[in-house]
Short mmCIF file of C-alpha atoms in Angstrom, two decimals:
data_model
loop_
_atom_site.label_atom_id
_atom_site.label_comp_id
_atom_site.label_asym_id
_atom_site.label_seq_id
_atom_site.Cartn_x
_atom_site.Cartn_y
_atom_site.Cartn_z
CA MET A 689 -29.81 130.84 142.50
CA ALA A 690 -32.12 127.77 142.53
CA CYS A 691 -29.30 125.69 141.12
CA ARG A 692 -26.89 126.71 143.83
CA ARG A 693 -29.44 125.89 146.53
CA SER A 694 -30.03 122.51 145.08
CA ARG A 695 -26.27 121.69 144.94
CA PHE A 696 -25.88 122.80 148.57
CA LEU A 697 -28.78 120.57 149.77
CA ALA A 698 -27.39 117.71 147.74
CA GLY A 699 -24.06 118.09 149.47
CA LEU A 700 -25.66 118.11 152.95
CA VAL A 701 -27.47 114.91 152.14
CA ALA A 702 -24.21 113.24 150.97
CA LEU A 703 -22.33 114.36 154.14
CA ALA A 704 -25.16 113.06 156.36
CA ALA A 705 -24.97 109.69 154.65
CA MET A 706 -21.16 109.42 155.29
CA LEU A 707 -21.32 110.36 158.96
CA PRO A 708 -22.36 106.84 160.26
CA ALA A 709 -19.55 105.19 158.30
CA VAL A 710 -17.01 107.58 159.74
CA SER A 711 -18.28 107.08 163.22
CA ALA A 712 -18.11 103.37 162.85
CA CYS A 713 -14.55 103.56 161.62
CA ASP A 714 -13.51 105.80 164.52
CA SER A 715 -15.14 103.59 167.05
CA SER A 716 -13.14 100.58 165.78
CA VAL A 717 -9.68 102.24 166.09
CA PRO A 718 -9.14 101.84 169.85
CA SER A 719 -9.79 98.08 169.56
CA MET A 720 -6.86 97.70 167.16
CA GLN A 721 -4.32 99.13 169.68
CA PRO A 722 -2.64 96.98 172.28
CA SER A 723 -3.57 97.83 175.84
CA SER A 724 -0.86 99.64 177.86
CA GLY A 725 -0.32 96.61 180.07
CA SER A 726 0.07 93.96 177.24
CA VAL A 727 3.23 91.88 177.10
CA LYS A 728 4.53 89.93 174.13
CA GLN A 729 4.10 86.19 174.66
CA SER A 730 5.62 83.27 172.81
CA SER A 731 3.48 81.76 170.18
CA GLU A 732 0.90 79.13 171.17
CA GLY A 733 2.48 75.71 171.47
CA ALA A 734 6.06 77.01 171.36
CA ALA A 735 8.53 75.42 173.76
CA PRO A 736 9.64 77.74 176.56
CA ILE A 737 13.29 76.90 175.69
CA THR A 738 14.47 76.05 172.17
CA VAL A 739 17.60 73.99 171.61
CA GLU A 740 20.06 74.18 168.78
CA VAL A 741 23.24 72.11 168.13
CA ASN A 742 26.45 73.87 167.07
CA GLN A 743 30.26 73.33 167.37
CA SER A 744 33.03 75.87 167.91
CA ARG A 745 36.67 75.51 167.17
CA ASP A 746 37.25 74.79 170.89
CA GLN A 747 35.18 71.57 170.49
CA TYR A 748 36.42 70.58 167.13
CA GLY A 749 38.66 67.50 167.40
CA LYS A 750 37.66 66.96 171.06
CA GLN A 751 34.54 64.88 170.39
CA ALA A 752 32.35 67.55 171.86
CA ILE A 753 29.58 69.92 170.68
CA GLN A 754 27.62 72.89 171.96
CA LEU A 755 24.06 73.00 173.03
CA GLN A 756 22.50 76.42 172.59
CA PHE A 757 19.48 77.24 174.70
CA THR A 758 17.13 80.17 173.97
CA ASN A 759 14.41 81.36 176.36
CA THR A 760 11.24 82.19 174.39
CA THR A 761 9.29 83.48 177.42
CA ASN A 762 9.26 86.76 179.18
CA ASN A 763 10.60 85.42 182.45
CA THR A 764 14.19 84.48 183.39
CA LEU A 765 14.51 80.73 183.40
CA THR A 766 17.16 78.54 185.08
CA VAL A 767 18.31 75.47 183.16
CA THR A 768 19.73 72.65 185.31
CA ALA A 769 20.16 69.75 182.97
CA ALA A 770 19.58 68.70 179.37
CA ARG A 771 19.88 65.46 177.39
CA LEU A 772 19.89 65.20 173.60
CA HIS A 773 18.75 62.05 171.87
CA SER A 774 19.93 61.14 168.39
CA SER A 775 19.87 57.68 166.70
CA LEU A 776 23.41 58.49 165.41
CA PHE A 777 24.88 57.93 168.89
CA GLU A 778 24.84 54.95 171.24
CA GLY A 779 23.70 57.01 174.24
CA ASP A 780 22.15 60.44 175.02
CA ILE A 781 24.33 63.57 174.91
CA LEU A 782 24.16 64.75 178.50
CA TRP A 783 24.73 68.14 180.03
CA GLN A 784 24.21 69.03 183.71
CA ARG A 785 24.97 72.42 185.21
CA PRO A 786 26.77 72.31 188.59
CA GLY A 787 25.63 74.56 191.35
CA ASP A 788 22.46 76.66 190.99
CA GLY A 789 22.03 76.14 187.22
CA LEU A 790 22.41 78.27 184.07
CA GLU A 791 20.41 81.55 184.17
CA LEU A 792 18.66 82.15 180.88
CA PRO A 793 17.30 85.65 180.37
CA PRO A 794 14.33 86.22 177.98
CA GLY A 795 15.42 86.07 174.29
CA GLN A 796 19.16 85.61 175.10
CA PRO A 797 20.79 82.39 173.74
CA LYS A 798 23.45 80.70 175.76
CA SER A 799 25.74 77.84 174.68
CA VAL A 800 27.24 75.13 176.83
CA PRO A 801 29.89 72.47 175.77
CA THR A 802 29.04 68.81 176.08
CA PRO A 803 30.95 65.63 175.12
CA LEU A 804 29.75 63.16 172.59
CA PRO A 805 29.20 59.52 173.30
CA ALA A 806 30.25 56.71 170.92
CA ALA A 807 28.65 56.84 167.52
CA VAL A 808 26.38 54.12 165.99
CA CYS A 809 28.31 52.85 162.98
CA GLY A 810 27.39 50.63 160.12
CA THR A 811 24.12 50.27 158.16
CA SER A 812 22.02 51.67 160.98
CA GLN A 813 23.89 54.88 160.88
CA ALA A 814 23.62 55.22 157.02
CA ALA A 815 19.88 54.55 157.11
CA SER A 816 19.12 56.93 159.99
CA THR A 817 17.08 60.04 159.05
CA GLU A 818 15.58 60.76 162.47
CA GLY A 819 16.12 64.18 163.89
CA ALA A 820 17.39 64.88 167.31
CA SER A 821 15.21 65.66 170.31
CA ALA A 822 16.07 67.44 173.52
CA THR A 823 14.75 67.16 177.10
CA VAL A 824 15.49 70.27 179.21
CA GLU A 825 15.02 70.62 182.90
CA TYR A 826 14.39 74.19 184.04
CA ALA A 827 12.70 76.31 186.63
CA GLU A 828 10.87 79.66 186.66
CA PRO A 829 11.10 82.07 189.56
CA GLY A 830 8.86 80.95 192.47
CA LYS A 831 7.78 77.78 190.69
CA GLU A 832 8.85 74.11 190.94
CA ALA A 833 11.19 72.61 188.30
CA SER A 834 9.68 71.68 184.96
CA GLU A 835 10.82 69.40 182.12
CA GLU A 836 10.16 69.82 178.38
CA THR A 837 10.91 67.77 175.33
CA THR A 838 11.29 69.53 172.02
CA ASP A 839 12.96 68.99 168.67
CA ALA A 840 16.68 70.13 168.57
CA ALA A 841 17.70 72.07 165.46
CA ASP A 842 20.96 71.05 163.83
CA PRO A 843 21.23 73.66 160.90
CA PHE A 844 24.91 72.87 160.15
CA GLY A 845 24.68 69.09 160.27
CA VAL A 846 26.97 68.95 163.31
CA LEU A 847 25.71 65.55 164.61
CA THR A 848 25.76 63.86 161.19
CA ARG A 849 29.35 65.11 160.45
CA ASN A 850 30.64 64.16 163.82
CA ALA A 851 29.10 60.72 163.85
CA ALA A 852 30.64 60.03 160.36
CA GLU A 853 34.01 61.20 161.55
CA LEU A 854 33.86 59.12 164.77
CA CYS A 855 32.90 56.02 162.86
CA ILE A 856 35.55 56.23 160.15
CA ALA A 857 38.11 57.04 162.84
CA THR A 858 37.12 53.82 164.70
CA GLU A 859 37.38 51.79 161.52
CA ALA A 860 40.69 53.28 160.60
CA ALA A 861 42.09 52.62 164.09
CA ALA A 862 41.36 48.93 163.47
CA VAL A 863 43.69 49.09 160.51
CA ALA A 864 46.50 51.24 161.88
CA THR A 865 47.33 53.80 164.53
CA MET A 866 48.54 57.13 163.22
CA ALA A 867 50.31 59.59 165.55
CA LEU A 868 52.56 62.57 165.36
CA ASP A 869 56.05 61.98 166.87
CA PRO A 870 56.72 64.49 169.67
CA GLY A 871 60.01 65.56 168.14
CA LEU A 872 60.37 68.46 165.62
CA GLU A 873 63.35 68.92 163.29
CA VAL A 874 63.85 72.66 162.50
CA ALA A 875 65.81 73.54 159.38
CA PRO A 876 69.04 75.65 159.84
CA ASP A 877 67.40 78.74 158.48
CA GLY A 878 64.46 78.33 160.83
CA GLN A 879 61.86 78.83 158.07
CA THR A 880 60.79 75.16 157.77
CA ALA A 881 60.60 72.16 160.05
CA VAL A 882 59.77 68.46 159.81
CA VAL A 883 57.13 66.58 161.72
CA ARG A 884 56.77 62.83 161.44
CA LEU A 885 53.51 60.97 161.03
CA VAL A 886 54.16 57.50 162.58
CA ILE A 887 51.93 54.78 161.16
CA THR A 888 51.79 51.33 163.03
CA PRO A 889 49.64 48.44 161.77
CA ALA A 890 47.04 47.49 164.28
CA GLY A 891 46.93 43.82 163.52
CA GLN A 892 43.40 43.50 164.87
CA GLY A 893 42.23 41.31 162.05
CA GLY A 894 39.37 43.77 161.19
CA ALA A 895 37.26 43.74 158.06
CA ALA A 896 39.82 45.87 156.25
CA GLU A 897 43.59 45.13 156.22
CA SER A 898 44.63 48.45 154.72
CA LEU A 899 43.41 51.88 153.81
CA ILE A 900 44.57 54.69 151.52
CA LEU A 901 45.82 57.96 152.86
CA GLU A 902 44.65 60.10 149.93
CA SER A 903 45.95 63.44 151.09
CA ILE A 904 46.78 65.65 154.11
CA ASP A 905 45.08 69.03 154.57
CA GLU A 906 46.93 72.15 155.60
CA THR A 907 45.69 73.83 158.82
CA THR A 908 45.11 77.35 159.98
CA LEU A 909 48.66 77.35 161.37
CA LEU A 910 50.74 75.01 159.20
CA ALA A 911 51.22 74.74 155.46
CA GLN A 912 53.29 72.43 153.28
CA SER A 913 56.53 73.54 151.67
CA PRO A 914 56.12 74.25 147.87
CA SER A 915 59.37 72.42 147.31
CA ASP A 916 58.59 69.41 149.50
CA ARG A 917 54.91 68.52 149.08
CA TRP A 918 53.16 66.22 151.46
CA PRO A 919 52.65 62.63 150.26
CA ARG A 920 49.44 61.47 148.60
CA ASN A 921 47.71 58.13 148.00
CA VAL A 922 49.81 56.21 150.57
CA THR A 923 48.72 52.61 151.37
CA VAL A 924 48.52 52.23 155.11
CA GLY A 925 48.26 49.19 157.37
CA ARG A 926 50.65 46.61 155.78
CA GLU A 927 53.84 47.86 157.50
CA ARG A 928 55.18 50.38 159.89
CA GLN A 929 55.83 53.76 158.22
CA GLU A 930 57.09 57.25 159.06
CA LEU A 931 56.05 60.02 156.81
CA ARG A 932 58.22 63.09 156.93
CA LEU A 933 56.12 66.25 156.53
CA THR A 934 57.91 69.49 155.94
CA ILE A 935 55.95 72.32 157.43
CA ARG A 936 56.03 76.14 157.29
CA PRO A 937 53.88 78.79 158.91
CA ALA A 938 50.58 79.16 157.19
CA ARG A 939 50.11 82.68 158.61
CA CYS A 940 52.27 85.15 160.40
CA ASP A 941 49.77 87.68 161.83
CA PRO A 942 50.27 88.50 165.54
CA HIS A 943 47.36 86.38 166.59
CA ALA A 944 48.36 83.13 164.72
CA VAL A 945 49.70 81.36 167.80
CA ALA A 946 47.85 83.29 170.49
CA GLU A 947 44.41 82.44 169.11
CA ASP A 948 45.15 79.02 167.70
CA LYS A 949 42.60 76.31 168.41
CA VAL A 950 43.03 73.65 165.70
CA GLY A 951 46.26 74.63 163.94
CA THR A 952 48.14 71.61 165.35
CA LEU A 953 45.29 69.17 164.46
CA LEU A 954 46.37 67.43 161.28
CA PRO A 955 43.49 66.41 158.94
CA LEU A 956 43.99 63.21 157.03
CA ARG A 957 41.76 62.33 154.14
CA ILE A 958 41.42 58.56 153.86
CA LYS A 959 39.63 56.03 151.80
CA LEU A 960 38.58 52.80 153.52
CA GLY A 961 37.00 50.38 151.06
CA GLU A 962 34.31 52.37 149.22
CA ARG A 963 34.10 55.00 151.95
CA GLN A 964 35.98 58.31 152.13
CA GLY A 965 36.34 60.42 155.24
CA LEU A 966 38.39 62.71 157.36
CA ILE A 967 40.27 61.86 160.53
CA LYS A 968 42.21 64.24 162.62
CA VAL A 969 45.54 63.50 164.32
CA PRO A 970 46.39 65.83 167.27
CA ALA A 971 49.88 66.95 168.27
CA SER A 972 50.87 66.06 171.79
CA ASN A 973 51.35 68.83 174.26
CA ASP A 974 55.10 68.75 173.83
CA LEU A 975 54.91 68.84 170.02
CA ARG A 976 52.33 71.60 170.22
CA GLY A 977 54.66 73.72 172.18
CA ARG A 978 57.59 73.10 169.86
CA ILE A 979 55.38 74.02 166.88
CA TYR A 980 54.29 77.26 168.52
CA ASP A 981 57.92 78.15 169.20
CA PHE A 982 58.83 77.36 165.63
CA VAL A 983 56.05 79.42 164.08
CA THR A 984 56.80 82.33 166.39
CA ALA A 985 60.55 82.24 165.49
CA ALA A 986 59.94 81.73 161.78
CA CYS A 987 57.56 84.70 161.66
CA SER A 988 59.72 87.07 163.61
CA PRO A 989 61.60 89.82 161.70
CA ALA A 990 64.93 88.43 162.77
CA GLY A 991 63.83 84.80 162.00
#
């Protein structure tokens, strides 16, 4: 009986010793919970609007890119203008919203197209490692317009790729002009056709007198004929040439023509001196229409 009483008293003493600690823990719990009126804010020092560079198929081949704005605040902002600076280009990349501006809800990214200026070519371009910065003009409800400057992200290397393509296209144009003839020769069976790539020496006396057309890429709409492959390793610039390219539909799904963006933009892989690059030769409006008609007819069940 004495043993039981001793054990009971010992338990009471242990419980009494624990009570202050439990009370202290309980009293701290409310301080860990957010108040009912708290609102999530952007991190300290974060720009109210972040800027990212991208490029869709709509801009590809048109010397244009996209600027994507994201509002990091809890209030709707209105963007009225933006300019992107990169040492890869001769001038700033400018965008200005007509009218009342671009409304930017919290957390919702929006993209706008903007044209590219001329690229900086030569050794300065090759040595450039500087990132791009963006200056954005915007306004909050009930406040005067503000301006912020922030780094512009370019996760896919859009600026570098476009600058390189613009430079090599400029250098290639000093050697020869390359264009697609507006005519289209459709085969009697309607399954293939011929487009002509017309090459005319520029005669500008540039640093290079010729270049090598290493290969021609197929597109999302057009492919080469297995029995009549497209030419490779052609020396360009010494004389006028016409390269006959036999084409066939690269795809025949219902959306091939309806959703086409770059299918009539012919990619040429060239070598100019020690440099290799890609230039794109667009079809004229007339030729584009003829190609669409050809693909539609060739892909039809009765074609």
